Amino acid sequence: MEKMETMGMTDNQWKDNLRVQLENWEDVEELIQSGKTDEALKKIEKVKARINKGLED
């Protein structure tokens, strides 16, 4: 039986992922503050889709 090794993220990859998520949420925050709730909801759906895709891999 072959042993499969799973490689996790490096610290830099993890931090980069968090930076991207933070930027996305800051964008959502700005959209809401400027009254663009429809655009904010679209951005939220994109973020959720990206997270869900990452969970499937």
GROMACS .gro file of C-alpha atoms in nm:
model
   57
    1MET     CA    1   0.000   0.000   0.000
    2GLU     CA    2   0.134   0.341  -0.097
    3LYS     CA    3   0.153   0.605   0.167
    4MET     CA    4   0.021   0.942   0.049
    5GLU     CA    5   0.172   1.251   0.196
    6THR     CA    6  -0.034   1.565   0.216
    7MET     CA    7   0.155   1.888   0.199
    8GLY     CA    8   0.004   2.183   0.377
    9MET     CA    9   0.048   2.548   0.308
   10THR     CA   10   0.362   2.730   0.396
   11ASP     CA   11   0.336   3.020   0.637
   12ASN     CA   12   0.375   3.262   0.347
   13GLN     CA   13   0.101   3.092   0.145
   14TRP     CA   14  -0.133   3.100   0.444
   15LYS     CA   15  -0.061   3.469   0.509
   16ASP     CA   16  -0.114   3.549   0.141
   17ASN     CA   17  -0.449   3.370   0.152
   18LEU     CA   18  -0.548   3.571   0.459
   19ARG     CA   19  -0.441   3.897   0.289
   20VAL     CA   20  -0.662   3.818  -0.012
   21GLN     CA   21  -0.957   3.738   0.214
   22LEU     CA   22  -0.901   4.059   0.414
   23GLU     CA   23  -0.891   4.265   0.094
   24ASN     CA   24  -1.216   4.105  -0.022
   25TRP     CA   25  -1.391   4.184   0.307
   26GLU     CA   26  -1.257   4.539   0.306
   27ASP     CA   27  -1.405   4.577  -0.044
   28VAL     CA   28  -1.740   4.450   0.086
   29GLU     CA   29  -1.721   4.692   0.378
   30GLU     CA   30  -1.657   4.986   0.145
   31LEU     CA   31  -1.942   4.885  -0.085
   32ILE     CA   32  -2.184   4.865   0.207
   33GLN     CA   33  -2.069   5.199   0.348
   34SER     CA   34  -2.126   5.363   0.011
   35GLY     CA   35  -2.476   5.214  -0.014
   36LYS     CA   36  -2.391   4.967  -0.290
   37THR     CA   37  -2.550   4.669  -0.122
   38ASP     CA   38  -2.624   4.478  -0.442
   39GLU     CA   39  -2.257   4.495  -0.541
   40ALA     CA   40  -2.157   4.395  -0.188
   41LEU     CA   41  -2.384   4.090  -0.202
   42LYS     CA   42  -2.231   3.989  -0.537
   43LYS     CA   43  -1.882   4.021  -0.388
   44ILE     CA   44  -1.987   3.811  -0.088
   45GLU     CA   45  -2.114   3.538  -0.321
   46LYS     CA   46  -1.780   3.538  -0.505
   47VAL     CA   47  -1.589   3.511  -0.178
   48LYS     CA   48  -1.810   3.226  -0.058
   49ALA     CA   49  -1.770   3.042  -0.390
   50ARG     CA   50  -1.390   3.075  -0.368
   51ILE     CA   51  -1.387   2.944  -0.011
   52ASN     CA   52  -1.618   2.655  -0.098
   53LYS     CA   53  -1.401   2.562  -0.398
   54GLY     CA   54  -1.097   2.559  -0.172
   55LEU     CA   55  -1.275   2.331   0.073
   56GLU     CA   56  -1.358   2.084  -0.204
   57ASP     CA   57  -0.998   2.042  -0.322
   0.00000   0.00000   0.00000
